Short mmCIF file of C-alpha atoms in Angstrom, two decimals:
data_model
loop_
_atom_site.label_atom_id
_atom_site.label_comp_id
_atom_site.label_asym_id
_atom_site.label_seq_id
_atom_site.Cartn_x
_atom_site.Cartn_y
_atom_site.Cartn_z
CA UNK A 1 -8.16 250.22 -43.33
CA UNK A 2 -8.35 248.34 -46.85
CA UNK A 3 -10.43 249.47 -49.85
CA UNK A 4 -14.14 250.00 -49.05
CA UNK A 5 -16.40 248.85 -52.07
CA UNK A 6 -19.07 250.50 -51.37
CA UNK A 7 -17.33 253.77 -51.77
CA UNK A 8 -17.32 253.08 -55.56
CA UNK A 9 -20.81 253.62 -55.35
CA UNK A 10 -23.32 256.98 -54.80
CA UNK A 11 -26.84 258.03 -54.35
CA UNK A 12 -26.89 260.08 -57.63
CA UNK A 13 -30.93 260.30 -57.64
CA UNK A 14 -33.61 260.43 -55.11
CA UNK A 15 -37.23 261.21 -55.25
CA UNK A 16 -40.94 260.26 -53.75
CA UNK A 17 -44.14 260.28 -55.05
CA UNK A 18 -47.29 261.60 -53.46
CA UNK A 19 -47.80 260.13 -50.14
CA UNK A 20 -51.35 259.93 -48.16
CA UNK A 21 -53.38 258.34 -45.80
CA UNK A 22 -55.64 256.78 -48.73
CA UNK A 23 -54.45 257.95 -52.24
CA UNK A 24 -56.45 254.92 -53.55
CA UNK A 25 -53.23 254.42 -56.45
CA UNK A 26 -51.87 250.93 -56.84
CA UNK A 27 -48.29 250.32 -55.49
CA UNK A 28 -46.75 250.16 -59.55
CA UNK A 29 -48.32 253.59 -59.70
CA UNK A 30 -46.81 255.05 -57.00
CA UNK A 31 -43.43 253.49 -57.66
CA UNK A 32 -43.74 254.72 -61.61
CA UNK A 33 -43.82 258.07 -59.83
CA UNK A 34 -41.14 258.01 -57.71
CA UNK A 35 -38.80 256.16 -60.43
CA UNK A 36 -39.29 258.67 -62.93
CA UNK A 37 -38.72 261.39 -60.73
CA UNK A 38 -35.45 259.72 -59.37
CA UNK A 39 -34.13 258.75 -62.88
CA UNK A 40 -34.75 262.38 -63.87
CA UNK A 41 -33.05 263.38 -60.79
CA UNK A 42 -29.64 261.46 -61.40
CA UNK A 43 -29.52 263.14 -64.54
CA UNK A 44 -30.70 259.76 -66.50
CA UNK A 45 -33.26 258.60 -68.61
CA UNK A 46 -34.74 255.25 -68.42
CA UNK A 47 -32.57 253.68 -71.03
CA UNK A 48 -29.60 254.22 -68.41
CA UNK A 49 -31.19 252.10 -65.70
CA UNK A 50 -29.52 248.74 -66.11
CA UNK A 51 -30.03 247.40 -62.39
CA UNK A 52 -33.69 247.44 -60.04
CA UNK A 53 -33.52 246.77 -56.53
CA UNK A 54 -36.17 246.68 -53.96
CA UNK A 55 -37.40 245.60 -50.38
CA UNK A 56 -39.21 243.08 -49.52
CA UNK A 57 -40.21 242.04 -52.95
CA UNK A 58 -43.85 241.28 -53.25
CA UNK A 59 -47.23 243.18 -53.58
CA UNK A 60 -49.52 243.59 -50.89
CA UNK A 61 -50.08 246.42 -48.60
CA UNK A 62 -46.96 246.05 -46.88
CA UNK A 63 -44.98 244.74 -49.89
CA UNK A 64 -46.10 247.63 -52.71
CA UNK A 65 -44.96 246.25 -55.96
CA UNK A 66 -42.35 243.82 -57.12
CA UNK A 67 -39.29 244.69 -59.10
CA UNK A 68 -40.54 243.10 -61.89
CA UNK A 69 -43.57 245.04 -62.27
CA UNK A 70 -41.32 248.08 -62.02
CA UNK A 71 -39.01 246.60 -65.02
CA UNK A 72 -42.18 245.98 -67.05
CA UNK A 73 -43.90 248.89 -66.43
CA UNK A 74 -40.67 250.69 -67.57
CA UNK A 75 -39.59 248.23 -70.10
CA UNK A 76 -36.22 248.65 -68.84
CA UNK A 77 -33.30 246.56 -70.04
CA UNK A 78 -31.18 245.27 -67.00
CA UNK A 79 -28.31 243.62 -66.35
CA UNK A 80 -29.12 242.85 -62.89
CA UNK A 81 -32.14 242.61 -60.75
CA UNK A 82 -32.76 241.67 -56.86
CA UNK A 83 -35.80 241.73 -54.42
CA UNK A 84 -35.88 240.18 -51.19
CA UNK A 85 -37.12 240.49 -47.16
CA UNK A 86 -34.04 238.44 -45.66
CA UNK A 87 -31.98 241.45 -45.95
CA UNK A 88 -30.68 243.60 -43.16
CA UNK A 89 -33.72 245.63 -43.01
CA UNK A 90 -35.37 247.59 -45.47
CA UNK A 91 -31.91 249.55 -46.63
CA UNK A 92 -31.32 245.81 -47.79
CA UNK A 93 -32.11 246.48 -51.02
CA UNK A 94 -29.71 249.75 -51.21
CA UNK A 95 -26.95 247.46 -49.74
CA UNK A 96 -27.71 245.41 -52.63
CA UNK A 97 -27.57 247.91 -54.90
CA UNK A 98 -24.46 249.29 -53.67
CA UNK A 99 -22.78 245.77 -54.38
CA UNK A 100 -23.85 245.19 -57.61
CA UNK A 101 -22.65 248.68 -58.83
CA UNK A 102 -19.23 248.03 -56.76
CA UNK A 103 -18.97 245.06 -58.71
CA UNK A 104 -19.61 246.01 -61.90
CA UNK A 105 -22.74 243.91 -62.15
CA UNK A 106 -24.77 247.19 -63.06
CA UNK A 107 -23.91 251.11 -63.67
CA UNK A 108 -27.44 252.58 -62.57
CA UNK A 109 -29.68 250.60 -60.20
CA UNK A 110 -33.07 252.05 -59.30
CA UNK A 111 -34.14 251.45 -55.78
CA UNK A 112 -37.49 251.52 -54.54
CA UNK A 113 -39.41 250.81 -51.29
CA UNK A 114 -43.07 251.24 -51.87
CA UNK A 115 -45.89 251.01 -49.34
CA UNK A 116 -50.04 251.02 -49.78
CA UNK A 117 -50.83 250.86 -45.89
CA UNK A 118 -52.44 253.95 -45.74
CA UNK A 119 -55.31 252.01 -48.17
CA UNK A 120 -54.60 248.87 -46.64
CA UNK A 121 -57.20 246.81 -44.56
CA UNK A 122 -57.24 245.81 -40.75
CA UNK A 123 -54.56 243.74 -39.20
CA UNK A 124 -55.35 240.24 -39.22
CA UNK A 125 -53.09 237.14 -38.43
CA UNK A 126 -51.06 236.06 -41.85
CA UNK A 127 -51.96 239.98 -43.05
CA UNK A 128 -48.10 240.61 -42.63
CA UNK A 129 -48.92 244.07 -40.70
CA UNK A 130 -45.87 245.29 -38.69
CA UNK A 131 -42.47 243.84 -38.81
CA UNK A 132 -43.75 240.25 -39.98
CA UNK A 133 -42.97 240.28 -43.37
CA UNK A 134 -45.99 238.19 -43.85
CA UNK A 135 -44.50 235.63 -42.07
CA UNK A 136 -47.21 235.99 -38.93
CA UNK A 137 -49.63 233.40 -40.13
CA UNK A 138 -46.92 230.81 -40.83
CA UNK A 139 -45.69 228.14 -38.35
CA UNK A 140 -42.55 229.94 -37.81
CA UNK A 141 -41.34 231.70 -34.84
CA UNK A 142 -44.44 234.11 -34.93
CA UNK A 143 -46.45 230.78 -33.92
CA UNK A 144 -45.18 231.60 -30.43
CA UNK A 145 -46.68 235.06 -29.88
CA UNK A 146 -49.84 235.10 -32.13
CA UNK A 147 -51.91 232.43 -29.85
CA UNK A 148 -51.66 235.20 -27.29
CA UNK A 149 -52.77 238.06 -28.94
CA UNK A 150 -49.40 239.84 -29.79
CA UNK A 151 -50.05 240.18 -33.67
CA UNK A 152 -48.55 243.37 -34.01
CA UNK A 153 -44.42 244.52 -33.68
CA UNK A 154 -46.25 247.10 -31.42
CA UNK A 155 -46.74 244.18 -28.63
CA UNK A 156 -43.32 242.84 -28.91
CA UNK A 157 -41.22 246.15 -28.86
CA UNK A 158 -43.43 247.56 -25.97
CA UNK A 159 -42.06 244.41 -23.95
CA UNK A 160 -38.76 245.61 -24.92
CA UNK A 161 -39.14 249.35 -24.18
CA UNK A 162 -40.82 248.14 -21.11
CA UNK A 163 -37.65 246.71 -19.83
CA UNK A 164 -35.42 249.93 -21.18
CA UNK A 165 -37.82 251.60 -18.64
CA UNK A 166 -37.08 248.92 -15.89
CA UNK A 167 -33.67 248.61 -16.58
CA UNK A 168 -32.34 252.30 -17.13
CA UNK A 169 -35.01 254.45 -15.64
CA UNK A 170 -36.36 255.48 -19.09
CA UNK A 171 -39.55 257.39 -18.57
CA UNK A 172 -42.62 258.18 -20.88
CA UNK A 173 -41.94 261.58 -20.77
CA UNK A 174 -38.51 261.12 -22.62
CA UNK A 175 -40.01 258.41 -24.77
CA UNK A 176 -42.06 261.06 -25.98
CA UNK A 177 -39.65 263.33 -26.85
CA UNK A 178 -38.93 261.49 -30.09
CA UNK A 179 -43.06 261.85 -30.92
CA UNK A 180 -43.01 265.88 -29.75
CA UNK A 181 -39.70 266.24 -32.00
CA UNK A 182 -40.95 264.18 -35.21
CA UNK A 183 -44.02 266.46 -35.15
CA UNK A 184 -42.16 269.64 -34.79
CA UNK A 185 -40.10 268.87 -37.78
CA UNK A 186 -42.97 267.62 -39.79
CA UNK A 187 -44.56 270.63 -39.62
CA UNK A 188 -42.14 271.69 -42.52
CA UNK A 189 -42.50 268.63 -44.65
CA UNK A 190 -44.98 269.30 -47.08
CA UNK A 191 -45.57 265.66 -47.49
CA UNK A 192 -46.16 264.64 -44.31
CA UNK A 193 -49.18 263.00 -43.20
CA UNK A 194 -49.74 265.21 -39.35
CA UNK A 195 -48.38 268.23 -38.59
CA UNK A 196 -50.81 269.73 -36.25
CA UNK A 197 -48.44 271.13 -33.11
CA UNK A 198 -47.91 268.60 -30.43
CA UNK A 199 -46.88 268.95 -26.93
CA UNK A 200 -45.67 266.45 -24.32
CA UNK A 201 -49.06 266.70 -22.62
CA UNK A 202 -50.64 265.72 -25.77
CA UNK A 203 -48.18 262.62 -25.60
CA UNK A 204 -48.90 261.78 -22.29
CA UNK A 205 -52.49 262.12 -22.67
CA UNK A 206 -53.61 260.06 -25.78
CA UNK A 207 -54.37 256.48 -25.40
CA UNK A 208 -52.40 253.46 -24.98
CA UNK A 209 -52.24 251.00 -27.65
CA UNK A 210 -49.65 248.48 -26.24
CA UNK A 211 -48.75 249.72 -22.59
CA UNK A 212 -45.91 252.01 -22.21
CA UNK A 213 -46.44 252.61 -25.89
CA UNK A 214 -49.18 255.14 -26.55
CA UNK A 215 -51.04 256.09 -30.13
CA UNK A 216 -48.09 258.41 -30.81
CA UNK A 217 -45.43 256.04 -30.43
CA UNK A 218 -46.74 254.45 -33.17
CA UNK A 219 -45.93 255.42 -36.83
CA UNK A 220 -48.68 256.36 -39.14
CA UNK A 221 -49.69 253.82 -42.05
CA UNK A 222 -49.52 255.51 -45.25
CA UNK A 223 -49.63 254.93 -49.29
CA UNK A 224 -46.41 256.04 -51.01
CA UNK A 225 -43.32 255.04 -52.67
CA UNK A 226 -39.40 256.46 -52.61
CA UNK A 227 -36.78 256.01 -55.14
CA UNK A 228 -33.43 256.09 -55.33
CA UNK A 229 -31.06 255.51 -58.24
CA UNK A 230 -27.39 254.01 -56.98
CA UNK A 231 -24.77 254.88 -59.75
CA UNK A 232 -20.63 254.10 -59.90
CA UNK A 233 -19.51 257.01 -58.38
CA UNK A 234 -17.44 258.03 -62.07
CA UNK A 235 -21.18 259.54 -62.53
CA UNK A 236 -21.12 261.67 -59.41
CA UNK A 237 -20.14 264.97 -61.60
CA UNK A 238 -22.55 264.17 -63.79
CA UNK A 239 -25.34 264.03 -61.08
CA UNK A 240 -27.12 267.00 -61.62
CA UNK A 241 -28.54 267.64 -57.84
CA UNK A 242 -25.16 266.71 -56.58
CA UNK A 243 -24.09 262.83 -55.59
CA UNK A 244 -24.34 261.51 -52.14
CA UNK A 245 -21.08 259.17 -51.18
CA UNK A 246 -21.40 256.18 -49.50
CA UNK A 247 -18.93 256.15 -46.68
CA UNK A 248 -19.91 253.01 -44.71
CA UNK A 249 -22.42 250.51 -44.66
CA UNK A 250 -23.54 248.54 -41.73
CA UNK A 251 -25.25 244.86 -42.36
CA UNK A 252 -23.97 242.65 -38.98
CA UNK A 253 -26.56 240.25 -37.80
CA UNK A 254 -24.77 238.86 -35.22
CA UNK A 255 -27.37 237.87 -32.71
CA UNK A 256 -30.33 235.49 -32.78
CA UNK A 257 -32.07 236.68 -36.01
CA UNK A 258 -35.72 236.70 -33.61
CA UNK A 259 -37.98 239.33 -32.22
CA UNK A 260 -38.48 237.13 -29.10
CA UNK A 261 -35.21 235.72 -28.78
CA UNK A 262 -32.64 238.19 -28.86
CA UNK A 263 -29.73 238.17 -26.19
CA UNK A 264 -30.81 241.47 -24.44
CA UNK A 265 -34.05 242.83 -23.84
CA UNK A 266 -33.06 246.25 -23.76
CA UNK A 267 -31.65 246.57 -27.40
CA UNK A 268 -31.70 245.00 -30.97
CA UNK A 269 -30.19 244.03 -33.93
CA UNK A 270 -29.18 247.36 -34.47
CA UNK A 271 -26.44 247.23 -31.89
CA UNK A 272 -24.70 244.65 -34.25
CA UNK A 273 -25.95 246.50 -37.33
CA UNK A 274 -24.31 249.98 -36.49
CA UNK A 275 -21.15 248.31 -35.01
CA UNK A 276 -20.33 246.71 -38.51
CA UNK A 277 -20.89 249.97 -40.02
CA UNK A 278 -18.24 251.74 -37.58
CA UNK A 279 -15.78 249.11 -38.40
CA UNK A 280 -15.64 249.89 -42.08
CA UNK A 281 -14.89 253.64 -41.65
CA UNK A 282 -12.29 255.97 -40.46
CA UNK A 283 -14.80 258.38 -39.43
CA UNK A 284 -16.79 258.44 -35.92
CA UNK A 285 -19.92 259.37 -34.30
CA UNK A 286 -18.32 262.92 -33.53
CA UNK A 287 -18.55 263.70 -37.33
CA UNK A 288 -22.53 262.63 -37.90
CA UNK A 289 -24.01 266.28 -38.78
CA UNK A 290 -27.70 264.85 -38.44
CA UNK A 291 -29.05 261.42 -37.58
CA UNK A 292 -32.13 259.75 -39.45
CA UNK A 293 -32.54 257.12 -37.49
CA UNK A 294 -36.13 254.86 -37.93
CA UNK A 295 -38.82 255.74 -35.82
CA UNK A 296 -41.51 252.91 -36.61
CA UNK A 297 -41.78 253.14 -32.99
CA UNK A 298 -40.30 255.61 -30.93
CA UNK A 299 -38.68 253.01 -28.69
CA UNK A 300 -36.76 251.63 -31.41
CA UNK A 301 -35.20 255.20 -32.02
CA UNK A 302 -34.32 255.36 -28.33
CA UNK A 303 -32.39 251.80 -29.29
CA UNK A 304 -30.72 253.10 -32.73
CA UNK A 305 -29.26 256.06 -30.51
CA UNK A 306 -27.70 253.77 -28.38
CA UNK A 307 -26.44 251.64 -31.19
CA UNK A 308 -25.18 254.53 -32.96
CA UNK A 309 -23.16 255.54 -30.15
CA UNK A 310 -24.81 258.77 -29.92
CA UNK A 311 -24.70 258.08 -26.01
CA UNK A 312 -24.13 255.34 -24.03
CA UNK A 313 -26.27 252.24 -23.01
CA UNK A 314 -29.31 252.84 -21.32
CA UNK A 315 -28.72 256.84 -21.61
CA UNK A 316 -30.63 257.67 -24.32
CA UNK A 317 -33.85 258.62 -22.74
CA UNK A 318 -31.71 261.42 -21.11
CA UNK A 319 -30.30 262.26 -24.03
CA UNK A 320 -33.52 262.83 -25.76
CA UNK A 321 -35.52 264.15 -22.90
CA UNK A 322 -36.67 267.91 -23.60
CA UNK A 323 -35.81 267.39 -27.34
CA UNK A 324 -32.98 269.99 -27.03
CA UNK A 325 -29.87 267.62 -28.44
CA UNK A 326 -32.10 265.87 -31.02
CA UNK A 327 -34.10 269.14 -32.52
CA UNK A 328 -32.89 271.32 -35.41
CA UNK A 329 -29.84 273.27 -33.38
CA UNK A 330 -29.01 270.10 -31.45
CA UNK A 331 -25.93 268.28 -31.11
CA UNK A 332 -27.91 265.69 -33.24
CA UNK A 333 -30.72 266.84 -35.54
CA UNK A 334 -32.81 263.82 -35.66
CA UNK A 335 -35.49 262.92 -38.10
CA UNK A 336 -35.52 266.44 -39.56
CA UNK A 337 -38.38 265.56 -42.21
CA UNK A 338 -40.64 264.55 -39.59
CA UNK A 339 -39.58 260.80 -38.99
CA UNK A 340 -42.68 257.80 -39.75
CA UNK A 341 -44.17 258.77 -36.39
CA UNK A 342 -45.83 262.28 -38.42
CA UNK A 343 -44.50 262.15 -41.79
CA UNK A 344 -45.67 258.74 -42.62
CA UNK A 345 -44.50 255.08 -42.54
CA UNK A 346 -42.24 254.56 -45.67
CA UNK A 347 -39.99 251.82 -44.20
CA UNK A 348 -36.75 253.74 -43.63
CA UNK A 349 -37.23 254.96 -46.83
CA UNK A 350 -38.47 258.27 -45.85
CA UNK A 351 -35.14 258.58 -43.79
CA UNK A 352 -32.61 257.96 -46.65
CA UNK A 353 -34.70 260.58 -48.72
CA UNK A 354 -33.70 263.29 -46.25
CA UNK A 355 -30.35 262.19 -45.99
CA UNK A 356 -29.92 262.61 -49.60
CA UNK A 357 -31.95 266.24 -48.95
CA UNK A 358 -29.59 267.37 -46.00
CA UNK A 359 -26.35 266.33 -47.69
CA UNK A 360 -27.72 268.36 -50.89
CA UNK A 361 -28.57 271.43 -48.48
CA UNK A 362 -31.76 271.19 -50.04
CA UNK A 363 -33.96 270.16 -46.47
CA UNK A 364 -36.70 271.58 -45.44
CA UNK A 365 -35.04 271.82 -42.39
CA UNK A 366 -31.51 272.39 -43.63
CA UNK A 367 -28.82 271.40 -40.83
CA UNK A 368 -25.87 273.62 -42.08
CA UNK A 369 -22.97 272.35 -43.03
CA UNK A 370 -23.89 268.89 -43.45
CA UNK A 371 -21.21 266.66 -44.85
CA UNK A 372 -21.88 263.30 -42.86
CA UNK A 373 -25.39 261.49 -42.13
CA UNK A 374 -26.36 258.72 -40.66
CA UNK A 375 -29.24 256.35 -41.44
CA UNK A 376 -30.41 253.57 -39.59
CA UNK A 377 -33.65 251.56 -40.21
CA UNK A 378 -35.74 248.61 -39.08
CA UNK A 379 -36.25 246.97 -36.05
CA UNK A 380 -36.11 243.62 -34.08
CA UNK A 381 -33.61 241.52 -36.07
CA UNK A 382 -34.22 243.16 -39.42
CA UNK A 383 -31.78 246.69 -38.86
CA UNK A 384 -29.30 247.92 -41.35
CA UNK A 385 -27.87 251.25 -41.70
CA UNK A 386 -25.43 253.41 -44.30
CA UNK A 387 -23.39 256.42 -43.26
CA UNK A 388 -23.48 258.96 -46.06
CA UNK A 389 -21.36 261.76 -47.27
CA UNK A 390 -21.50 265.25 -49.17
CA UNK A 391 -20.21 264.04 -52.46
CA UNK A 392 -18.47 260.71 -53.34
CA UNK A 393 -16.35 259.20 -50.11
CA UNK B 1 -57.36 239.36 -15.24
CA UNK B 2 -58.53 236.59 -17.41
CA UNK B 3 -58.41 235.87 -21.37
CA UNK B 4 -61.62 234.21 -22.04
CA UNK B 5 -60.70 231.67 -24.51
CA UNK B 6 -59.89 234.08 -27.44
CA UNK B 7 -58.86 232.28 -30.51
CA UNK B 8 -55.26 230.94 -30.11
CA UNK B 9 -54.56 230.50 -33.95
CA UNK B 10 -51.70 227.75 -33.11
CA UNK B 11 -50.23 226.98 -35.99
CA UNK B 12 -47.25 224.24 -35.12
CA UNK B 13 -44.97 223.00 -36.99
CA UNK B 14 -43.60 219.30 -36.55
CA UNK B 15 -41.13 220.43 -34.73
CA UNK B 16 -43.05 222.46 -32.45
CA UNK B 17 -46.28 220.01 -32.34
CA UNK B 18 -45.35 218.56 -28.69
CA UNK B 19 -44.87 222.07 -27.25
CA UNK B 20 -48.43 222.87 -28.19
CA UNK B 21 -49.60 219.31 -27.22
CA UNK B 22 -47.43 218.89 -23.90
CA UNK B 23 -49.99 220.19 -21.45
CA UNK B 24 -52.66 217.34 -22.01
CA UNK B 25 -50.93 215.67 -18.86
CA UNK B 26 -50.50 219.22 -16.96
CA UNK B 27 -46.74 219.10 -17.74
CA UNK B 28 -44.40 222.28 -20.18
CA UNK B 29 -42.01 220.24 -22.12
CA UNK B 30 -39.09 222.23 -23.71
CA UNK B 31 -36.72 220.71 -26.42
CA UNK B 32 -33.48 219.35 -25.07
CA UNK B 33 -30.21 218.36 -26.44
CA UNK B 34 -29.54 214.98 -25.61
CA UNK B 35 -25.63 215.56 -26.42
CA UNK B 36 -25.20 218.62 -24.57
CA UNK B 37 -27.98 218.94 -22.61
CA UNK B 38 -28.74 222.37 -23.48
CA UNK B 39 -32.24 223.70 -23.64
CA UNK B 40 -33.58 225.00 -27.11
CA UNK B 41 -36.19 227.15 -27.35
CA UNK B 42 -38.14 227.45 -29.84
CA UNK B 43 -37.68 224.31 -31.19
CA UNK B 44 -35.93 223.13 -34.22
CA UNK B 45 -34.29 220.12 -36.05
CA UNK B 46 -30.97 220.15 -34.36
CA UNK B 47 -29.10 221.38 -31.24
CA UNK B 48 -27.67 224.80 -32.46
CA UNK B 49 -25.13 224.80 -29.48
CA UNK B 50 -23.89 221.11 -30.51
CA UNK B 51 -25.48 220.46 -33.50
CA UNK B 52 -26.87 216.80 -32.85
CA UNK B 53 -29.80 215.98 -34.09
CA UNK B 54 -30.61 213.98 -30.95
CA UNK B 55 -33.00 216.77 -29.53
CA UNK B 56 -36.38 215.60 -27.73
CA UNK B 57 -38.88 217.33 -25.80
CA UNK B 58 -38.20 217.15 -21.97
CA UNK B 59 -40.45 218.19 -18.82
CA UNK B 60 -39.69 221.47 -17.00
CA UNK B 61 -41.04 222.55 -13.81
CA UNK B 62 -43.39 225.57 -15.35
CA UNK B 63 -41.65 227.90 -12.96
CA UNK B 64 -40.02 230.99 -14.07
CA UNK B 65 -39.64 234.82 -13.85
CA UNK B 66 -41.45 237.74 -15.85
CA UNK B 67 -38.52 239.62 -17.76
CA UNK B 68 -40.73 241.70 -19.59
CA UNK B 69 -44.58 242.48 -20.57
CA UNK B 70 -47.29 244.59 -22.18
CA UNK B 71 -50.20 245.52 -21.33
CA UNK B 72 -52.19 245.46 -24.98
CA UNK B 73 -55.43 248.54 -24.67
CA UNK B 74 -56.25 247.49 -28.63
CA UNK B 75 -57.88 244.66 -29.52
CA UNK B 76 -54.95 243.18 -31.94
CA UNK B 77 -57.01 240.38 -32.49
CA UNK B 78 -60.43 240.12 -32.70
CA UNK B 79 -61.60 237.88 -29.37
CA UNK B 80 -58.89 239.55 -27.43
CA UNK B 81 -60.92 241.65 -24.99
CA UNK B 82 -58.34 244.37 -24.05
CA UNK B 83 -56.87 244.99 -21.44
CA UNK B 84 -55.06 241.68 -21.63
CA UNK B 85 -50.86 241.20 -20.84
CA UNK B 86 -48.57 239.78 -22.90
CA UNK B 87 -45.52 238.92 -21.18
CA UNK B 88 -42.12 236.97 -22.06
CA UNK B 89 -41.47 234.55 -19.58
CA UNK B 90 -37.86 233.41 -18.48
CA UNK B 91 -37.93 229.38 -17.35
CA UNK B 92 -36.18 228.39 -13.78
CA UNK B 93 -34.02 225.50 -15.91
CA UNK B 94 -32.48 228.32 -17.88
CA UNK B 95 -33.67 231.59 -18.14
CA UNK B 96 -32.50 231.82 -22.11
CA UNK B 97 -35.54 230.12 -22.50
CA UNK B 98 -38.02 232.90 -23.00
CA UNK B 99 -41.33 232.11 -23.66
CA UNK B 100 -44.20 234.05 -25.17
CA UNK B 101 -47.35 233.84 -23.23
CA UNK B 102 -50.58 235.91 -21.59
CA UNK B 103 -50.23 236.28 -17.81
CA UNK B 104 -53.52 235.47 -16.16
CA UNK B 105 -55.62 234.83 -12.87
CA UNK B 106 -54.31 238.39 -11.28
CA UNK B 107 -55.30 241.84 -11.81
CA UNK B 108 -53.44 243.63 -14.54
CA UNK B 109 -51.38 246.11 -12.25
CA UNK B 110 -50.32 243.11 -10.28
CA UNK B 111 -47.80 241.96 -13.31
CA UNK B 112 -44.69 243.08 -12.80
CA UNK B 113 -40.86 242.70 -14.08
CA UNK B 114 -39.58 239.79 -11.88
CA UNK B 115 -43.10 238.63 -10.86
CA UNK B 116 -42.72 234.94 -10.00
CA UNK B 117 -44.79 232.74 -12.18
CA UNK B 118 -46.01 228.94 -13.15
CA UNK B 119 -47.85 227.35 -16.16
CA UNK B 120 -51.13 226.38 -16.86
CA UNK B 121 -52.69 225.33 -19.83
CA UNK B 122 -56.04 226.58 -21.70
CA UNK B 123 -57.35 223.66 -23.83
CA UNK B 124 -58.11 225.16 -27.49
CA UNK B 125 -58.97 222.44 -29.53
CA UNK B 126 -56.58 219.96 -30.02
CA UNK B 127 -53.96 222.30 -28.30
CA UNK B 128 -53.14 223.18 -25.15
CA UNK B 129 -51.83 226.37 -25.14
CA UNK B 130 -49.33 227.77 -21.95
CA UNK B 131 -50.58 230.52 -19.97
CA UNK B 132 -48.68 231.33 -16.96
CA UNK B 133 -50.51 232.72 -13.75
CA UNK B 134 -48.84 233.87 -10.34
CA UNK B 135 -46.93 230.96 -8.59
CA UNK B 136 -48.64 229.96 -5.41
CA UNK B 137 -46.47 231.67 -3.32
CA UNK B 138 -47.40 235.08 -4.63
CA UNK B 139 -50.96 234.24 -4.97
CA UNK B 140 -50.79 233.73 -1.30
CA UNK B 141 -52.50 230.44 -1.28
CA UNK B 142 -50.97 226.55 -0.44
CA UNK B 143 -51.09 225.25 2.49
#
């Protein structure tokens, strides 16, 4: 296997702002809080930061804050800045930062993802809520769903969930294991939104949203910012909290880039994205000590579990049922900080932050001997992933 | 169930305008390539298979099969009174032509994957929004 450029990079710092339902703070305020903490965590000062990368690169409740806003707010001096929504999902901002460091365009890139959806207004056509990234009101592909009242990703994901149930016998009780596992883990996370205990019976009794998805299958909008510093691996010995290695990244978007026209109604783009990650590493799925897999909707986690190869196609329901395999002592501890269903919709960056904590050995629910973590974020055609290691890869 | 004329928020593009107007004569049209004859949906400026620019609308039978669906219990857009069904229908001419729609003129619990459906149109301003209902044979109608 030839050189993998991503291995020239490490994650040297990681931090979060306060996280809550209605903080009534601006996106840039939360971003600055997370960014300054991450820079300090990396053993750096803002003078060392020479790159900024974010997703999606616009403000509002979904966008949070622009890269230029952070640039200006901290008066950074940058050699490179990037933001965009047409990435391999939200982790595309991390992929871009890794590439900038690997190619020498920047040495320390501040990466952030901020959301203020907990304080946002009600969902309207064109408001960009949930997977649309602001495209819902355009004449683009969403024009074929909006006229039918399918204004949320909940409606689209529900269609995939139902077909998965139809083809593979997946049950709501199995789907509920994702939500119950997340809630149990959130109890140990002081920043989690929902920490009250939840049983599978609670899950089955709650109201439907877009059948077969119920309220607890949908993540909880919140306000918060996550920031990480991606540095050249040379900095690893000087990262006081410990540097996390980038072993491989998954970026492939080989199928149709569409929420509604993907060729398989029982999987999504993560099928290709995860495959491309495994093509870039000598590690295998058996090496993964914990998985932090996107749960914007619980069914997306099932799709990620299958895409990553923790079980076979169509077998994720049986794999998660009862929660044993995915619990803290299971074969693949999953979403150990509570995921988005209970800890808050940080759009994949909560999963990334938790992966860093696990590899440093400082997680609230620590997986013992954790050396390899798989992180996957996004749904529909907007998916990306990372394979991270304890220390440089 | 029925969807009682909710706001349709059709935002057509130059490429898709024919799709939203097609029902004026009671027929559904889908874009088709004049070179390789493949069906294309959503419509675009060229055939995505052979890249010919000779693409245009062509009538289809308007019959198909429910590939999957959701029953919405939330009023995602004001005026869409729950519960209502959003479904993907695969057309008989080419099952890779997958159309988002509402299933109407039946009870919600009658909708299932594999159900045979046929198109009907709901006028909405200048547009004719394609909806689907159980095919005549499934409704037990006809002579």
